[in-house]
Amino acid sequence: MSISGIFPIDRWNFTTQSILNVLSEEDYNFLISNQTDHHYQKGDVIFREGTVPSGIFLVRSGKVKKYKVDQIAKEQIIYIANQGELIGYHAVLSEERYPDSAAAMEDSLVSFIPKEDFADVLLRSPVFMQRLLKALSHEFTVLANSISVFAQRTGPERLAIALIVLREKSKDEFKEDQEIVLNISRSDLANIAGIASENVIRLLKEFKNEGILETDGRKIMIKDIKLLVKRANYK
């Protein structure tokens, strides 16, 4: 079921999957001509906050989380990249160190693309540069909205919003007639919603009792998206 009209998903969700689609075949082949593929297991770190970037990364399969860690080692997940998405390009564009870290949420295949090739393609394709700037602008809007709203939301509302965004983010992995299944650890879900893991477990049970969702181990199936949106209390 679409949530268009009942939840402003564009304020919460962004993706870089469409950016590469504007490249010509020649420019795309040039971009990936010197790429190297790396297999990461769940939990493997792809890059760390504060290190100097030497390139960007293209998620070929699996899921990658971008996150920050505070002084007491608490993790805050700020984005989840799916297959076909680029990560690590912010630091390359700004010529600064990585502002966050990235790690595989599941077994993933990720291609490393040297920053020189990325920079050359930006010069070769003005359309690609425009699309990237548009994506960056929307990403800033989404992050600003998240910071503002999450600071004022209760635990149940935060979790509901996180589940809605994850559901929309996962839709492309399933056929139209298939049930969308979220396969995520409770700790990762807690780090997205910004609440304790024990509260996530308790709230999932509440949502299950209310008929909003079903669970099977790590898997979460949203059964009533309208009730979940109501739980998010987002206007």
Short mmCIF file of C-alpha atoms in Angstrom, two decimals:
data_model
loop_
_atom_site.label_atom_id
_atom_site.label_comp_id
_atom_site.label_asym_id
_atom_site.label_seq_id
_atom_site.Cartn_x
_atom_site.Cartn_y
_atom_site.Cartn_z
CA MET A 1 0.00 0.00 0.00
CA SER A 2 1.21 3.49 -0.88
CA ILE A 3 1.51 6.02 1.93
CA SER A 4 1.11 8.95 -0.44
CA GLY A 5 -1.34 11.37 1.09
CA ILE A 6 -1.08 10.01 4.63
CA PHE A 7 2.60 10.57 5.39
CA PRO A 8 5.10 13.07 3.88
CA ILE A 9 7.76 10.48 3.07
CA ASP A 10 9.79 12.92 0.93
CA ARG A 11 10.67 14.83 4.08
CA TRP A 12 12.19 11.69 5.56
CA ASN A 13 13.61 9.64 2.72
CA PHE A 14 16.36 10.26 0.19
CA THR A 15 18.27 8.00 -2.16
CA THR A 16 21.22 8.26 -4.54
CA GLN A 17 20.13 5.38 -6.76
CA SER A 18 18.96 7.60 -9.63
CA ILE A 19 22.11 9.71 -9.79
CA LEU A 20 24.09 7.28 -11.96
CA ASN A 21 21.18 6.88 -14.38
CA VAL A 22 21.91 10.25 -16.00
CA LEU A 23 25.40 9.16 -17.08
CA SER A 24 25.96 8.13 -20.67
CA GLU A 25 27.26 4.61 -21.20
CA GLU A 26 30.68 6.04 -22.02
CA ASP A 27 30.85 8.17 -18.87
CA TYR A 28 29.56 5.35 -16.67
CA ASN A 29 32.16 2.95 -18.05
CA PHE A 30 34.82 5.59 -17.44
CA LEU A 31 33.64 6.01 -13.84
CA ILE A 32 33.92 2.30 -13.06
CA SER A 33 36.99 1.59 -15.21
CA ASN A 34 39.33 1.46 -12.20
CA GLN A 35 36.89 0.25 -9.57
CA THR A 36 37.75 -2.58 -7.20
CA ASP A 37 35.11 -4.83 -5.64
CA HIS A 38 35.17 -5.73 -1.96
CA HIS A 39 33.03 -8.21 -0.05
CA TYR A 40 32.01 -7.14 3.45
CA GLN A 41 30.40 -9.28 6.11
CA LYS A 42 27.82 -7.93 8.53
CA GLY A 43 29.51 -5.44 10.84
CA ASP A 44 32.60 -4.89 8.68
CA VAL A 45 33.62 -1.22 8.55
CA ILE A 46 33.95 0.30 5.07
CA PHE A 47 35.32 3.66 6.16
CA ARG A 48 35.71 5.45 9.49
CA GLU A 49 34.86 8.97 10.55
CA GLY A 50 37.90 11.25 10.50
CA THR A 51 39.92 9.33 7.90
CA VAL A 52 41.05 10.93 4.65
CA PRO A 53 38.98 9.81 1.63
CA SER A 54 40.68 8.34 -1.41
CA GLY A 55 37.48 7.59 -3.31
CA ILE A 56 33.76 6.91 -3.21
CA PHE A 57 31.81 3.67 -2.83
CA LEU A 58 29.01 2.09 -4.85
CA VAL A 59 26.83 -0.48 -3.08
CA ARG A 60 26.43 -3.40 -5.49
CA SER A 61 24.42 -5.63 -3.16
CA GLY A 62 23.38 -5.69 0.48
CA LYS A 63 22.86 -2.75 2.82
CA VAL A 64 25.31 -0.27 4.31
CA LYS A 65 24.67 1.98 7.30
CA LYS A 66 26.20 5.42 7.75
CA TYR A 67 26.55 6.35 11.39
CA LYS A 68 28.26 8.50 13.99
CA VAL A 69 29.57 7.42 17.39
CA ASP A 70 29.47 9.71 20.42
CA GLN A 71 31.89 9.97 23.34
CA ILE A 72 30.28 7.07 25.19
CA ALA A 73 30.44 4.84 22.09
CA LYS A 74 26.69 5.13 21.39
CA GLU A 75 25.95 4.74 17.71
CA GLN A 76 23.47 6.90 15.79
CA ILE A 77 22.55 5.61 12.34
CA ILE A 78 21.90 8.53 10.01
CA TYR A 79 21.35 6.73 6.69
CA ILE A 80 20.99 3.28 5.15
CA ALA A 81 22.27 2.82 1.59
CA ASN A 82 20.76 0.13 -0.61
CA GLN A 83 21.96 -1.55 -3.79
CA GLY A 84 22.92 0.99 -6.46
CA GLU A 85 23.60 3.87 -4.08
CA LEU A 86 26.75 5.94 -3.70
CA ILE A 87 28.34 6.71 -0.35
CA GLY A 88 31.44 8.57 0.74
CA TYR A 89 31.17 11.31 -1.88
CA HIS A 90 30.48 14.13 0.59
CA ALA A 91 34.05 14.08 1.88
CA VAL A 92 35.49 13.90 -1.62
CA LEU A 93 33.44 16.87 -2.81
CA SER A 94 34.33 18.98 0.24
CA GLU A 95 37.97 17.78 0.27
CA GLU A 96 37.59 17.01 3.96
CA ARG A 97 37.80 13.90 6.12
CA TYR A 98 34.87 11.51 6.31
CA PRO A 99 32.19 13.13 8.55
CA ASP A 100 30.78 9.74 9.50
CA SER A 101 31.49 6.02 9.35
CA ALA A 102 30.02 3.28 7.17
CA ALA A 103 29.60 -0.44 7.84
CA ALA A 104 27.80 -3.38 6.27
CA MET A 105 24.43 -4.21 7.86
CA GLU A 106 24.44 -7.56 6.07
CA ASP A 107 26.78 -9.38 3.70
CA SER A 108 27.43 -6.78 1.01
CA LEU A 109 29.39 -6.23 -2.19
CA VAL A 110 30.76 -2.69 -2.47
CA SER A 111 32.83 -1.18 -5.28
CA PHE A 112 35.54 1.37 -4.52
CA ILE A 113 35.93 4.12 -7.15
CA PRO A 114 39.05 6.36 -7.01
CA LYS A 115 38.27 10.01 -6.32
CA GLU A 116 40.17 11.09 -9.44
CA ASP A 117 37.76 9.15 -11.66
CA PHE A 118 34.77 10.55 -9.77
CA ALA A 119 36.08 14.11 -10.18
CA ASP A 120 36.73 13.59 -13.89
CA VAL A 121 33.18 12.33 -14.49
CA LEU A 122 31.79 15.38 -12.71
CA LEU A 123 33.66 17.54 -15.23
CA ARG A 124 32.64 15.36 -18.17
CA SER A 125 28.93 15.33 -17.29
CA PRO A 126 27.28 18.60 -16.16
CA VAL A 127 23.97 16.72 -15.87
CA PHE A 128 25.57 14.29 -13.41
CA MET A 129 26.89 17.20 -11.36
CA GLN A 130 23.47 18.85 -11.32
CA ARG A 131 21.76 15.64 -10.23
CA LEU A 132 24.32 15.16 -7.47
CA LEU A 133 23.84 18.72 -6.22
CA LYS A 134 20.07 18.20 -6.23
CA ALA A 135 20.48 15.00 -4.22
CA LEU A 136 22.73 16.78 -1.73
CA SER A 137 20.22 19.59 -1.31
CA HIS A 138 17.37 17.18 -0.66
CA GLU A 139 19.53 15.17 1.70
CA PHE A 140 20.20 18.30 3.76
CA THR A 141 16.45 19.00 3.91
CA VAL A 142 15.76 15.45 5.12
CA LEU A 143 18.48 15.53 7.78
CA ALA A 144 17.39 18.96 9.04
CA ASN A 145 13.80 17.71 9.31
CA SER A 146 14.94 14.57 11.15
CA ILE A 147 16.96 16.51 13.70
CA SER A 148 14.15 18.97 14.33
CA VAL A 149 11.32 16.46 14.62
CA PHE A 150 13.13 13.68 16.47
CA ALA A 151 14.21 16.12 19.16
CA GLN A 152 10.54 16.67 20.01
CA ARG A 153 9.13 13.16 19.56
CA THR A 154 8.34 10.40 22.05
CA GLY A 155 9.93 6.94 21.83
CA PRO A 156 6.87 5.32 20.19
CA GLU A 157 6.63 8.13 17.64
CA ARG A 158 10.34 7.86 16.79
CA LEU A 159 10.09 4.12 16.30
CA ALA A 160 6.96 4.43 14.17
CA ILE A 161 8.63 7.00 11.91
CA ALA A 162 11.76 4.84 11.63
CA LEU A 163 9.68 1.82 10.60
CA ILE A 164 7.75 3.85 8.01
CA VAL A 165 10.97 5.16 6.45
CA LEU A 166 12.57 1.69 6.46
CA ARG A 167 9.48 0.21 4.82
CA GLU A 168 9.59 2.78 2.03
CA LYS A 169 13.35 2.33 1.66
CA SER A 170 12.91 -1.42 1.24
CA LYS A 171 10.02 -1.38 -1.26
CA ASP A 172 12.25 -1.71 -4.34
CA GLU A 173 13.57 -5.06 -3.09
CA PHE A 174 10.16 -6.70 -3.41
CA LYS A 175 7.70 -7.26 -6.21
CA GLU A 176 4.46 -5.32 -6.13
CA ASP A 177 2.44 -8.27 -4.86
CA GLN A 178 5.06 -9.33 -2.29
CA GLU A 179 4.96 -8.51 1.40
CA ILE A 180 7.66 -6.05 2.44
CA VAL A 181 9.87 -7.64 5.08
CA LEU A 182 12.27 -5.56 7.17
CA ASN A 183 15.28 -7.62 8.22
CA ILE A 184 17.05 -5.55 10.84
CA SER A 185 18.56 -6.11 14.27
CA ARG A 186 16.90 -4.51 17.26
CA SER A 187 20.12 -2.65 18.08
CA ASP A 188 20.28 -1.12 14.59
CA LEU A 189 16.61 -0.18 14.80
CA ALA A 190 17.27 1.43 18.19
CA ASN A 191 20.22 3.36 16.73
CA ILE A 192 18.02 4.69 13.94
CA ALA A 193 15.17 5.73 16.23
CA GLY A 194 17.51 7.07 18.92
CA ILE A 195 16.03 4.98 21.74
CA ALA A 196 17.29 2.11 23.89
CA SER A 197 17.19 -1.45 22.51
CA GLU A 198 15.03 -2.66 25.41
CA ASN A 199 12.49 0.05 24.56
CA VAL A 200 12.45 -1.06 20.92
CA ILE A 201 11.68 -4.63 21.99
CA ARG A 202 8.89 -3.45 24.30
CA LEU A 203 7.38 -1.12 21.71
CA LEU A 204 7.47 -3.75 18.97
CA LYS A 205 5.42 -5.99 21.26
CA GLU A 206 2.96 -3.14 21.78
CA PHE A 207 2.70 -2.53 18.03
CA LYS A 208 2.21 -6.26 17.50
CA ASN A 209 -0.62 -6.39 20.05
CA GLU A 210 -2.25 -3.43 18.29
CA GLY A 211 -2.20 -5.29 14.97
CA ILE A 212 0.31 -2.92 13.38
CA LEU A 213 3.00 -5.49 12.65
CA GLU A 214 4.20 -9.07 12.99
CA THR A 215 7.69 -10.26 13.87
CA ASP A 216 9.69 -13.39 13.12
CA GLY A 217 13.13 -13.22 14.68
CA ARG A 218 14.83 -10.17 13.17
CA LYS A 219 12.13 -9.83 10.53
CA ILE A 220 9.36 -7.24 10.82
CA MET A 221 6.26 -7.23 8.62
CA ILE A 222 4.08 -4.12 8.65
CA LYS A 223 0.45 -5.27 8.61
CA ASP A 224 -1.39 -1.96 8.96
CA ILE A 225 0.50 1.05 7.62
CA LYS A 226 -2.37 3.42 8.47
CA LEU A 227 -2.19 2.46 12.14
CA LEU A 228 1.59 2.86 12.05
CA VAL A 229 1.25 6.36 10.57
CA LYS A 230 -1.28 7.16 13.29
CA ARG A 231 1.25 5.97 15.88
CA ALA A 232 3.85 8.31 14.34
CA ASN A 233 1.54 11.22 15.15
CA TYR A 234 3.18 13.24 12.40
CA LYS A 235 1.36 16.27 11.02
#
